[in-house]
Coordinates of C-alpha atoms and ligand atoms in Angstrom, one line a residue:
M1 CA -112.0 -203.3 163.3
C2 CA -110.3 -206.2 165.4
G3 CA -107.5 -205.7 167.8
I4 CA -104.9 -207.9 169.4
V5 CA -102.6 -207.3 172.3
G6 CA -100.5 -209.8 174.2
Y7 CA -97.6 -210.0 176.9
I8 CA -95.1 -212.2 178.5
G9 CA -92.9 -211.1 181.3
K10 CA -93.1 -210.7 185.0
R11 CA -95.7 -208.0 185.5
D12 CA -99.2 -208.7 186.5
V13 CA -100.7 -209.2 183.1
A14 CA -104.3 -208.4 183.4
P15 CA -104.0 -204.8 184.1
L16 CA -101.5 -204.3 181.0
L17 CA -103.7 -206.1 178.5
L18 CA -106.8 -204.1 179.6
E19 CA -104.7 -200.9 179.0
G20 CA -103.5 -202.1 175.6
L21 CA -107.3 -202.9 174.8
Q22 CA -108.4 -199.6 175.8
R23 CA -105.7 -198.2 173.4
L24 CA -107.0 -200.2 170.6
E25 CA -110.8 -198.9 171.4
Y26 CA -110.5 -196.3 168.5
R27 CA -110.4 -198.9 165.8
G28 CA -113.8 -200.0 166.7
Y29 CA -115.1 -203.1 168.3
D30 CA -118.3 -204.8 169.8
S31 CA -117.0 -207.3 172.2
A32 CA -113.6 -208.1 174.0
G33 CA -111.9 -210.9 175.9
V34 CA -108.6 -211.7 177.7
V35 CA -106.9 -215.0 178.6
I36 CA -104.0 -215.4 181.1
T37 CA -101.7 -218.0 182.5
S38 CA -98.3 -217.9 184.1
P39 CA -95.2 -220.3 184.2
K40 CA -96.4 -222.0 187.1
A41 CA -100.1 -222.2 186.3
T42 CA -101.9 -225.4 185.1
G43 CA -104.4 -223.9 182.9
L44 CA -105.7 -220.9 181.4
K45 CA -108.1 -218.3 182.9
M46 CA -110.4 -216.3 180.6
V47 CA -112.8 -213.5 180.8
K48 CA -115.0 -212.2 177.7
A49 CA -117.9 -209.7 177.4
K50 CA -120.0 -208.1 174.6
G51 CA -119.6 -204.3 174.9
R52 CA -116.8 -202.1 175.7
V53 CA -113.6 -202.8 177.4
R54 CA -114.8 -201.3 180.5
D55 CA -117.7 -204.0 180.5
L56 CA -114.8 -206.7 180.3
E57 CA -113.0 -204.9 183.0
A58 CA -116.1 -205.2 185.3
R59 CA -116.0 -209.1 184.9
V60 CA -112.5 -209.6 185.5
P61 CA -112.4 -211.3 188.9
K62 CA -110.1 -210.1 191.9
R63 CA -107.8 -212.9 191.7
F64 CA -107.2 -213.0 187.9
T65 CA -103.4 -212.8 188.1
G66 CA -100.8 -214.2 185.4
T67 CA -97.7 -213.1 183.9
T68 CA -98.6 -214.1 180.3
G69 CA -101.8 -213.3 178.3
I70 CA -103.3 -212.6 175.0
A71 CA -106.5 -210.2 174.6
H72 CA -108.7 -208.9 171.9
T73 CA -111.1 -206.3 170.6
R74 CA -113.7 -208.0 168.1
W75 CA -115.5 -206.4 165.2
A76 CA -118.3 -209.0 164.2
T77 CA -118.0 -210.6 160.9
H78 CA -119.0 -214.2 161.5
G79 CA -121.9 -214.4 164.1
A80 CA -123.3 -211.5 166.0
P81 CA -121.4 -209.5 168.9
S82 CA -122.1 -211.8 171.9
D83 CA -120.1 -213.1 174.9
E84 CA -119.5 -216.4 173.2
N85 CA -118.3 -215.0 169.8
A86 CA -115.9 -212.8 171.5
H87 CA -112.4 -213.9 171.3
P88 CA -110.4 -215.6 172.8
H89 CA -111.6 -218.9 171.7
L90 CA -110.7 -222.2 173.6
D91 CA -110.6 -225.6 172.6
A92 CA -112.8 -228.5 174.4
D93 CA -109.8 -229.1 176.9
N94 CA -109.2 -225.4 177.7
K95 CA -105.7 -225.7 176.5
V96 CA -105.5 -223.7 173.4
A97 CA -106.7 -220.1 173.3
V98 CA -106.4 -218.0 170.0
V99 CA -107.2 -214.3 169.0
H100 CA -107.4 -213.6 165.4
N101 CA -108.0 -210.5 163.4
G102 CA -108.8 -211.1 159.6
I103 CA -111.4 -213.6 157.9
I104 CA -111.1 -217.1 157.4
D105 CA -112.7 -217.7 154.0
N106 CA -113.0 -221.5 154.3
A107 CA -114.3 -221.6 157.7
S108 CA -117.6 -223.2 157.0
E109 CA -116.3 -226.0 155.0
L110 CA -113.5 -226.6 157.8
R111 CA -116.2 -226.4 160.5
A112 CA -118.4 -229.0 158.7
K113 CA -115.5 -231.4 158.6
L114 CA -114.7 -230.8 162.4
I115 CA -118.5 -231.3 163.5
A116 CA -118.5 -234.5 161.4
D117 CA -115.4 -235.6 163.4
G118 CA -117.3 -234.8 166.6
V119 CA -115.9 -231.5 167.4
E120 CA -118.2 -229.3 169.5
F121 CA -118.4 -225.7 168.6
L122 CA -119.3 -223.0 171.1
S123 CA -119.3 -219.9 168.9
E124 CA -120.4 -218.9 165.3
T125 CA -117.1 -217.7 164.6
D126 CA -114.4 -218.4 161.9
T127 CA -111.7 -218.2 164.4
E128 CA -112.9 -221.1 166.6
V129 CA -112.0 -223.6 163.7
L130 CA -108.3 -222.5 164.1
T131 CA -108.6 -223.4 167.7
H132 CA -109.9 -226.8 167.2
L133 CA -107.3 -227.4 164.3
I134 CA -104.2 -226.5 166.7
A135 CA -105.7 -228.5 169.3
R136 CA -106.2 -231.5 167.3
S137 CA -102.3 -231.4 166.0
D138 CA -100.1 -233.8 167.9
A139 CA -96.8 -232.2 166.8
E140 CA -94.2 -232.2 169.5
K141 CA -93.7 -228.2 169.5
L142 CA -96.5 -225.5 169.6
E143 CA -95.0 -223.8 166.7
D144 CA -95.6 -226.9 164.4
R145 CA -99.2 -227.3 165.6
V146 CA -100.0 -223.8 164.9
R147 CA -98.1 -224.3 161.4
E148 CA -100.1 -227.3 160.6
A149 CA -103.3 -225.7 161.6
L150 CA -102.7 -222.8 159.3
R151 CA -101.9 -225.0 156.4
H152 CA -105.7 -225.7 156.4
I153 CA -106.6 -221.9 156.4
E154 CA -107.6 -219.8 153.4
G155 CA -107.9 -216.3 154.1
T156 CA -106.2 -213.5 156.1
Y157 CA -105.0 -213.6 159.8
G158 CA -103.2 -211.9 162.4
I159 CA -103.2 -214.6 165.3
A160 CA -101.8 -215.0 168.7
V161 CA -102.0 -218.3 170.5
L162 CA -101.5 -219.5 173.8
H163 CA -101.3 -223.1 175.2
A164 CA -101.6 -224.1 178.7
D165 CA -98.8 -226.9 178.0
F166 CA -96.3 -224.2 176.6
N167 CA -97.0 -221.5 179.0
D168 CA -93.5 -219.9 178.4
R169 CA -94.4 -218.4 175.1
I170 CA -96.8 -217.0 172.9
V171 CA -97.0 -217.9 169.2
V172 CA -98.1 -215.3 166.4
A173 CA -98.5 -215.5 162.8
R174 CA -99.3 -212.9 160.1
N175 CA -101.0 -213.1 156.7
G176 CA -102.8 -209.9 155.6
S177 CA -103.5 -208.5 159.1
P178 CA -100.8 -206.7 160.9
V179 CA -98.7 -208.4 163.9
V180 CA -96.1 -206.2 165.7
L181 CA -93.6 -207.3 168.5
G182 CA -92.7 -204.9 171.1
I183 CA -89.3 -205.6 172.6
G184 CA -89.0 -204.6 176.2
E185 CA -86.4 -205.3 179.0
K186 CA -87.0 -209.1 179.9
E187 CA -90.6 -208.7 178.6
M188 CA -92.4 -208.8 175.2
F189 CA -95.5 -207.5 173.9
V190 CA -97.3 -208.5 170.7
A191 CA -100.3 -206.3 169.2
S192 CA -102.1 -205.6 166.0
D193 CA -101.2 -201.9 166.1
V194 CA -98.3 -200.1 167.8
A195 CA -100.9 -197.9 169.8
A196 CA -101.5 -200.7 172.2
L197 CA -97.5 -201.1 173.1
V198 CA -95.8 -197.7 172.8
S199 CA -96.4 -196.9 176.3
H200 CA -94.2 -199.7 177.4
T201 CA -91.5 -199.9 174.6
R202 CA -90.8 -198.0 171.0
Q203 CA -88.7 -201.0 170.0
V204 CA -90.7 -203.0 167.5
V205 CA -90.6 -205.8 165.1
T206 CA -93.2 -205.7 162.4
L207 CA -94.0 -209.1 161.0
D208 CA -94.3 -209.9 156.9
D209 CA -97.1 -211.8 155.6
G210 CA -96.1 -215.3 155.7
E211 CA -94.1 -214.7 158.9
M212 CA -94.5 -216.3 162.5
A213 CA -93.0 -215.5 165.6
T214 CA -92.5 -217.0 169.0
I215 CA -92.1 -214.7 171.8
K216 CA -90.7 -215.6 175.3
A217 CA -90.0 -213.2 178.2
D218 CA -86.4 -212.4 177.2
D219 CA -86.3 -213.5 173.7
Y220 CA -88.1 -213.5 170.4
R221 CA -87.5 -215.8 167.1
T222 CA -89.1 -215.0 163.8
Y223 CA -89.6 -217.5 160.9
T224 CA -91.8 -218.1 158.0
T225 CA -95.1 -220.4 158.1
E226 CA -92.8 -223.0 156.3
G227 CA -90.4 -223.0 159.2
S228 CA -87.1 -221.3 157.9
R229 CA -85.8 -218.6 160.1
T230 CA -85.9 -214.9 159.1
T231 CA -84.1 -212.1 160.6
A232 CA -86.2 -209.2 161.7
S233 CA -84.4 -206.3 163.6
P234 CA -86.2 -203.9 165.7
T235 CA -86.9 -200.3 164.7
T236 CA -87.8 -197.5 166.8
V237 CA -91.4 -196.2 166.6
E238 CA -91.3 -192.4 166.3
W239 CA -94.7 -191.9 167.8
E240 CA -94.7 -191.4 171.3
A241 CA -97.3 -192.5 173.7
E242 CA -98.5 -189.0 174.5
S243 CA -99.4 -188.4 170.9
Y244 CA -102.0 -191.2 171.8
D245 CA -103.6 -188.9 174.9
M246 CA -106.4 -186.8 174.6
G247 CA -104.2 -183.6 175.4
G248 CA -106.8 -181.7 177.3
H249 CA -109.5 -181.7 174.2
D250 CA -112.8 -183.4 174.7
T251 CA -112.5 -185.8 171.7
Y252 CA -109.8 -186.9 169.5
M253 CA -111.4 -185.3 166.7
H254 CA -111.1 -182.0 168.0
K255 CA -107.5 -182.6 169.0
E256 CA -106.6 -183.8 165.7
I257 CA -108.3 -180.8 163.8
F258 CA -106.4 -178.7 165.9
E259 CA -103.1 -180.5 165.2
Q260 CA -103.2 -179.7 161.8
A261 CA -100.8 -176.8 161.4
D262 CA -98.1 -178.7 163.1
A263 CA -98.9 -181.9 161.1
V264 CA -98.5 -179.8 157.9
D265 CA -95.1 -178.3 159.2
R266 CA -94.0 -182.1 159.6
V267 CA -94.7 -183.3 156.2
L268 CA -92.9 -180.2 154.7
R269 CA -89.9 -180.4 156.9
G270 CA -86.6 -181.3 155.4
R271 CA -88.2 -181.8 151.9
I272 CA -88.1 -178.1 150.2
D273 CA -85.1 -177.5 148.1
D274 CA -85.1 -173.9 147.3
R275 CA -82.1 -174.0 145.3
F276 CA -83.8 -175.7 142.5
S277 CA -87.4 -174.7 143.5
T278 CA -88.5 -178.3 144.2
V279 CA -88.8 -180.8 146.8
H280 CA -87.1 -183.9 147.9
L281 CA -89.0 -186.9 148.5
G282 CA -86.4 -189.6 149.6
G283 CA -88.8 -192.3 149.5
L284 CA -89.7 -192.1 146.0
N285 CA -86.9 -193.5 144.3
L286 CA -87.7 -192.1 141.0
D287 CA -85.0 -190.3 139.0
A288 CA -85.6 -187.6 136.5
H289 CA -85.2 -190.0 133.5
D290 CA -87.8 -192.4 135.0
A291 CA -90.2 -189.5 136.0
R292 CA -90.0 -188.1 132.5
K293 CA -91.4 -191.5 131.1
V294 CA -94.7 -191.4 133.3
R295 CA -97.4 -190.8 130.8
R296 CA -100.3 -191.0 133.3
V297 CA -100.9 -191.2 137.2
K298 CA -103.6 -193.3 138.5
I299 CA -104.5 -192.7 142.2
L300 CA -106.1 -195.4 144.3
G301 CA -107.7 -195.1 147.8
C302 CA -110.8 -195.3 149.8
G303 CA -113.1 -193.0 151.6
T304 CA -111.3 -189.9 152.7
S305 CA -108.0 -191.0 151.2
Y306 CA -109.7 -191.3 147.9
H307 CA -110.8 -187.5 148.2
A308 CA -107.5 -186.6 148.9
G309 CA -106.5 -188.5 145.8
M310 CA -108.8 -186.8 143.9
I311 CA -107.4 -183.4 145.0
G312 CA -104.0 -185.0 144.2
A313 CA -104.8 -185.9 140.8
Q314 CA -105.7 -182.2 139.9
M315 CA -102.5 -181.0 141.4
I316 CA -100.6 -183.5 139.3
E317 CA -102.3 -182.4 136.1
E318 CA -102.2 -178.8 136.9
L319 CA -98.5 -178.7 137.8
A320 CA -96.9 -181.6 136.1
R321 CA -99.3 -181.5 133.1
I322 CA -99.6 -185.6 133.4
P323 CA -102.9 -186.8 132.9
A324 CA -104.1 -188.1 136.4
D325 CA -107.3 -189.5 138.3
A326 CA -108.3 -191.1 141.2
E327 CA -110.5 -194.1 141.7
P328 CA -111.8 -195.9 144.7
A329 CA -109.5 -198.9 145.2
S330 CA -112.5 -200.9 146.3
E331 CA -113.8 -200.6 142.8
F332 CA -110.6 -200.9 140.8
R333 CA -109.6 -204.0 142.3
Y334 CA -112.6 -205.7 141.1
R335 CA -112.6 -204.4 137.5
N336 CA -109.7 -206.1 135.7
A337 CA -108.2 -202.8 134.9
V338 CA -105.7 -202.5 132.0
V339 CA -102.4 -202.1 133.7
D340 CA -100.4 -199.7 131.7
P341 CA -96.5 -199.9 132.1
D342 CA -96.2 -196.1 131.6
T343 CA -98.6 -195.4 134.2
L344 CA -97.4 -194.5 137.8
Y345 CA -99.9 -195.8 140.3
V346 CA -100.2 -194.1 143.8
A347 CA -102.0 -196.2 146.6
V348 CA -103.1 -193.9 149.2
S349 CA -103.9 -194.9 152.8
Q350 CA -103.8 -193.3 156.5
S351 CA -103.7 -196.6 158.2
G352 CA -101.8 -198.3 155.4
E353 CA -103.8 -201.4 156.2
T354 CA -107.1 -201.1 154.1
Y355 CA -107.8 -204.2 152.6
D356 CA -109.2 -203.0 149.4
V357 CA -106.1 -200.6 148.9
L358 CA -103.9 -203.6 149.7
A359 CA -105.7 -205.9 147.7
A360 CA -105.4 -203.3 144.6
V361 CA -101.7 -202.8 145.4
Q362 CA -101.1 -206.5 145.2
E363 CA -102.9 -207.0 141.9
L364 CA -101.1 -204.1 140.4
K365 CA -97.7 -205.5 141.3
R366 CA -99.0 -209.0 140.2
K367 CA -99.5 -207.4 136.7
G368 CA -95.9 -205.8 136.8
A369 CA -96.8 -202.2 137.7
R370 CA -95.0 -199.7 139.6
V371 CA -96.7 -198.6 142.9
F372 CA -96.1 -195.6 145.2
G373 CA -97.7 -195.4 148.5
I374 CA -98.7 -192.2 150.1
V375 CA -99.3 -193.5 153.9
N376 CA -99.3 -192.4 157.3
V377 CA -98.5 -195.3 159.3
V378 CA -94.7 -196.2 159.0
G379 CA -94.0 -199.8 158.3
S380 CA -97.8 -200.7 157.5
A381 CA -98.8 -203.5 154.9
I382 CA -99.2 -201.0 152.0
A383 CA -96.2 -199.1 152.9
R384 CA -94.3 -202.4 152.9
E385 CA -96.0 -203.8 149.7
A386 CA -95.5 -200.5 147.5
D387 CA -92.1 -200.1 145.6
A388 CA -91.5 -196.7 147.0
G389 CA -93.4 -193.9 148.5
V390 CA -93.7 -190.8 150.7
Y391 CA -95.0 -191.0 154.4
V392 CA -97.5 -188.1 155.2
H393 CA -96.1 -187.7 159.0
A394 CA -99.5 -186.5 160.3
G395 CA -98.8 -188.6 163.7
P396 CA -101.2 -191.1 165.0
E397 CA -104.7 -190.3 164.1
V398 CA -107.0 -191.8 166.7
C399 CA -110.6 -190.6 165.8
V400 CA -112.4 -192.9 163.4
V401 CA -113.0 -189.8 161.2
S402 CA -110.1 -188.9 159.2
T403 CA -109.0 -185.0 159.4
K404 CA -105.3 -184.3 159.7
C405 CA -104.3 -187.3 157.8
F406 CA -106.6 -186.0 155.1
T407 CA -104.9 -182.5 155.1
N408 CA -101.3 -184.1 155.1
T409 CA -102.1 -186.4 152.2
T410 CA -103.1 -183.3 150.2
V411 CA -99.9 -181.8 151.2
A412 CA -98.0 -184.8 150.3
F413 CA -99.7 -184.8 146.9
A414 CA -98.7 -181.1 146.5
L415 CA -95.3 -182.1 147.0
L416 CA -95.4 -184.9 144.5
A417 CA -97.1 -182.8 141.9
L418 CA -94.3 -180.1 142.5
H419 CA -91.6 -182.7 142.2
L420 CA -92.9 -184.3 139.1
G421 CA -93.7 -180.5 137.6
R422 CA -90.1 -179.2 138.2
I423 CA -88.7 -182.3 136.2
R424 CA -90.9 -181.5 133.3
D425 CA -92.4 -178.3 132.2
L426 CA -93.1 -176.3 135.6
S427 CA -91.0 -173.0 135.6
V428 CA -88.6 -172.0 138.3
S429 CA -91.1 -169.2 139.1
D430 CA -94.0 -171.3 139.4
G431 CA -92.0 -173.8 141.4
K432 CA -91.1 -170.9 144.0
R433 CA -94.6 -169.7 143.9
I434 CA -96.1 -173.0 145.1
I435 CA -93.2 -173.5 147.6
A436 CA -94.0 -170.0 148.9
G437 CA -97.7 -171.2 149.3
L438 CA -96.8 -174.4 150.8
R439 CA -95.0 -172.5 153.6
Q440 CA -97.8 -170.2 154.2
L441 CA -100.3 -173.1 155.2
P442 CA -99.5 -173.9 158.9
A443 CA -100.2 -170.1 159.8
Q444 CA -103.3 -170.1 157.5
I445 CA -104.6 -173.3 159.3
E446 CA -104.0 -171.6 162.6
Q447 CA -105.9 -168.5 161.3
M448 CA -108.9 -170.4 160.1
L449 CA -109.2 -172.5 163.3
E450 CA -109.4 -169.3 165.3
R451 CA -113.0 -168.9 163.7
E452 CA -114.0 -172.0 165.7
D453 CA -117.0 -170.1 167.4
E454 CA -118.4 -168.7 164.2
I455 CA -118.5 -172.2 162.9
K456 CA -119.9 -173.6 166.2
K457 CA -122.9 -171.0 165.9
L458 CA -123.5 -172.1 162.4
A459 CA -123.3 -175.6 163.5
Q460 CA -126.4 -175.1 165.8
E461 CA -128.7 -174.3 162.8
F462 CA -127.3 -177.2 160.6
A463 CA -128.1 -179.8 163.4
E464 CA -131.9 -179.3 162.5
A465 CA -131.2 -180.1 158.7
K466 CA -132.5 -183.5 157.5
S467 CA -130.2 -183.4 154.4
M468 CA -127.5 -181.2 153.0
L469 CA -126.0 -180.5 149.6
F470 CA -122.4 -180.0 149.2
I471 CA -121.3 -178.4 145.9
G472 CA -117.9 -177.2 144.3
R473 CA -116.4 -177.0 140.8
V474 CA -113.2 -178.5 139.5
R475 CA -111.0 -177.7 142.5
G476 CA -113.8 -177.4 145.0
Y477 CA -115.5 -180.6 144.0
P478 CA -113.3 -182.9 146.2
V479 CA -113.5 -180.5 148.8
A480 CA -117.3 -180.7 148.6
R481 CA -117.0 -184.6 148.5
E482 CA -114.9 -184.8 151.6
A483 CA -117.0 -182.3 153.7
S484 CA -120.2 -184.3 152.8
L485 CA -118.6 -187.5 154.0
K486 CA -117.3 -186.0 157.1
L487 CA -120.7 -184.5 158.0
K488 CA -122.7 -187.8 157.3
E489 CA -120.4 -190.0 159.1
V490 CA -120.0 -188.1 162.4
S491 CA -123.5 -186.4 162.5
Y492 CA -125.4 -188.9 160.6
I493 CA -126.9 -186.2 158.7
H494 CA -127.6 -187.1 155.0
A495 CA -125.2 -185.2 152.8
E496 CA -124.6 -185.4 149.1
A497 CA -122.0 -183.8 147.0
Y498 CA -122.4 -182.7 143.6
P499 CA -120.2 -180.7 141.0
A500 CA -121.8 -177.3 141.0
S501 CA -121.8 -177.6 137.2
E502 CA -124.4 -180.6 137.3
L503 CA -126.8 -178.7 139.5
K504 CA -129.2 -177.9 136.6
H505 CA -128.7 -181.6 135.4
G506 CA -130.9 -182.7 138.1
P507 CA -130.2 -181.7 141.9
L508 CA -131.9 -178.3 141.3
A509 CA -135.2 -180.1 141.8
L510 CA -134.2 -180.7 145.5
I511 CA -133.5 -177.0 146.3
E512 CA -136.1 -175.6 148.7
P513 CA -135.6 -173.9 152.1
A514 CA -135.3 -177.1 154.2
L515 CA -132.1 -178.3 152.3
P516 CA -129.2 -176.2 153.2
T517 CA -126.4 -175.9 150.4
V518 CA -122.5 -175.7 151.5
A519 CA -120.9 -174.1 148.5
I520 CA -117.3 -174.1 148.0
V521 CA -116.2 -170.8 146.1
P522 CA -112.7 -170.4 145.7
D523 CA -111.4 -167.1 144.2
D524 CA -110.1 -168.7 140.9
D525 CA -111.0 -168.4 137.1
L526 CA -114.2 -170.1 138.0
L527 CA -115.4 -167.7 140.6
E528 CA -118.1 -166.1 138.3
K529 CA -119.5 -169.6 137.3
N530 CA -119.8 -170.6 140.8
R531 CA -121.7 -167.2 141.8
A532 CA -124.1 -168.2 139.0
A533 CA -124.9 -171.4 140.9
L534 CA -125.4 -169.4 144.1
E535 CA -127.9 -167.4 142.3
E536 CA -129.6 -170.3 141.0
I537 CA -130.1 -171.7 144.4
K538 CA -131.1 -168.4 145.9
A539 CA -133.7 -168.0 143.5
R540 CA -135.3 -171.2 144.6
S541 CA -135.2 -170.1 148.1
G542 CA -132.4 -172.5 149.1
K543 CA -130.2 -171.7 152.2
I544 CA -126.5 -171.2 151.5
L545 CA -123.3 -171.5 153.4
A546 CA -120.3 -170.5 151.4
V547 CA -116.8 -171.3 151.9
A548 CA -114.8 -168.9 150.0
H549 CA -112.1 -166.3 150.0
Q550 CA -114.4 -163.5 150.1
E551 CA -117.7 -162.6 151.4
Q552 CA -120.5 -163.9 148.9
E553 CA -123.5 -161.8 148.4
K554 CA -126.0 -164.5 147.5
A555 CA -124.9 -166.7 150.5
D556 CA -126.7 -166.5 153.9
H557 CA -123.3 -166.9 155.6
T558 CA -119.9 -167.0 154.2
I559 CA -116.9 -168.5 156.0
V560 CA -114.1 -166.6 154.5
V561 CA -110.9 -168.7 154.1
P562 CA -107.4 -167.3 153.7
K563 CA -106.3 -167.4 149.9
N564 CA -103.4 -169.3 148.9
E565 CA -102.1 -170.2 145.3
N566 CA -105.1 -171.4 143.3
E567 CA -103.5 -175.2 143.0
L568 CA -103.3 -175.3 146.7
D569 CA -106.6 -173.7 147.8
P570 CA -108.3 -177.1 148.2
I571 CA -106.0 -178.0 151.0
L572 CA -107.4 -175.1 153.1
M573 CA -110.9 -175.1 152.2
G574 CA -112.0 -178.2 153.9
I575 CA -110.8 -177.3 157.1
P576 CA -113.6 -175.2 158.5
L577 CA -116.2 -177.9 157.2
Q578 CA -114.2 -180.3 159.5
L579 CA -115.2 -177.9 162.2
L580 CA -118.6 -177.9 160.9
A581 CA -119.2 -181.6 161.0
Y582 CA -117.5 -181.8 164.6
H583 CA -119.8 -179.2 166.1
T584 CA -123.0 -180.6 164.3
A585 CA -122.2 -183.9 165.5
L586 CA -121.6 -182.3 169.1
A587 CA -124.9 -180.5 169.0
L588 CA -126.5 -183.9 168.1
G589 CA -124.7 -185.5 171.0
R590 CA -123.2 -188.2 168.6
D591 CA -120.4 -190.4 169.8
I592 CA -117.8 -188.2 167.9
D593 CA -114.7 -190.4 168.0
K594 CA -116.3 -193.7 167.3
P595 CA -119.5 -193.4 165.0
R596 CA -121.8 -195.9 164.6
N597 CA -120.9 -198.9 162.2
L598 CA -117.5 -197.6 161.5
A599 CA -113.8 -198.7 162.2
K600 CA -110.7 -197.0 162.1
S601 CA -108.9 -199.4 159.8
V602 CA -111.1 -201.5 157.3
T603 CA -108.8 -204.5 157.2
V604 CA -111.5 -207.0 155.9
E605 CA -113.3 -207.0 152.3
Ligands
F6R1 C1 -113.3 -191.2 156.7 C2 -112.5 -192.1 156.9 C3 -112.5 -193.5 155.9 C4 -111.1 -193.8 155.7 C5 -111.0 -195.1 154.6 C6 -109.8 -195.3 154.2 O1 -113.1 -190.3 157.8 O2 -111.5 -192.1 157.6 O3 -113.1 -193.0 154.9 O4 -110.5 -192.7 154.7 O5 -111.6 -196.2 155.3 O6 -108.8 -195.6 155.2 P1 -107.2 -195.3 155.1 O7 -106.9 -194.1 154.7 O8 -106.8 -196.0 156.3 O9 -107.0 -196.4 153.9

């Protein structure tokens, strides 16, 4: 999705902005642009290009100097990817420049009015409307011009505005799309994602919705869109610039798969309470009294986070014996759901910015529900909107395809399930058993990743498949769903996930040698049932790859995964399938970190 970066200070701004844009590339985009000025300059200088940041860089002229600027990577919504539609957008006098993330819902109506008033548009974007509105204001201060323009806007925005007549400042505003200020020594940064600024400063101020800020080289001020001052103190970002580097791996996806043992170690750190065989979840704000009143848990998330939620719901039912289910937040928000006061709602999001999840949280809160967040990015919109929550501490995930955040989210759910369970009927010995299982996870992950070569060989075979079936039963089913999503999004091979129990109700018709099946076969009480499904597939000459705790006779190949406690097995069983998706995509020459048509944080509808 779109990205914003801005700088004001003494340094040469263009290289800084281009570096910032490169750090935002992982979010997905189709064009980029930059506009700069300096205190002594009389105007704005702008360059834009369809394509990658390197295409933009190639167009930047030699004498493109300045000390203040804003830049953008665009993900097309209104108008195709093109030089003209790339941001920044300028007004007719080349005085106002705007970069914008989000969507202006009433853009066509505003555009029609402006055209009727004689304004000429140079792009098809919704953002250009905002530029002209700011340019038409005759308020004395830039802040008031921006404020006046925003009053006409319906929709979501994170914006940064530069004005040739006010070139000692950048004005920014947020409503539904993140804006973060980076506080430096006599220099200030602005970005839509801390990734763009952590190599320069780790002191940040995250704006709230309805907040604006003026940044100058040595000062910043925050206030509401109505003009009242707000107090926003800087916090320190825990992620370091190096966490965004590739660290010797060829892709971020590979790096992030291999970071999982450390990441799991982090989500567990400081949270296990051996004395009472439970866990401390500081951010949860749920005392035992309230926890006992919870009659249901409803988990909401999208894509991979939804799958982590499905695993979480099973853990909560098994360990805490509270009815729980997961639903795509993108569906939930549109179905006028019955909101029940005794239900604990849990919103799951790696980025903490996914619009469908955020909208579901806002709807729930409006109806008086209590919402917990399980989120990776500290200070993100969902983390701020939720009443309480748990951070998953996976570290920054740069690859568009989620791996380590998925695993850490499932571990966070195990912690929540254990916590709720031990307040209710989970025994001390079961608590101990789960804790021992959790502690084993990092070493077991390492063990599994050592089998990369074996999985790589298998991937060469699977790269030839046109389509694949993933099956699992109960604990294995969400694992199958996630593995199928991973494969399709990164390799573009069609894949479908089905409960193994449903095979005979339809999908068996598909089985033939050219359709490989990946079967999740944990050593649990359903082992024999799963084996029966393998028999059924084999009887129809289907090729089978099993992910299991022991060799499966009916499978053509078994990836043997270390056994943990039954309830925790799903956390581990998906990991070899991340590697399978990775190596299949590699064999097919795919753009692994930036699969086509996908973006890292889906901040629009
Ligand atoms: C898949 C993937 C997506 C995200 C989904 C939600 O690998 O990354 O399916 O899981 O877009 O994103 P978050 O978790 O940021 O809310």
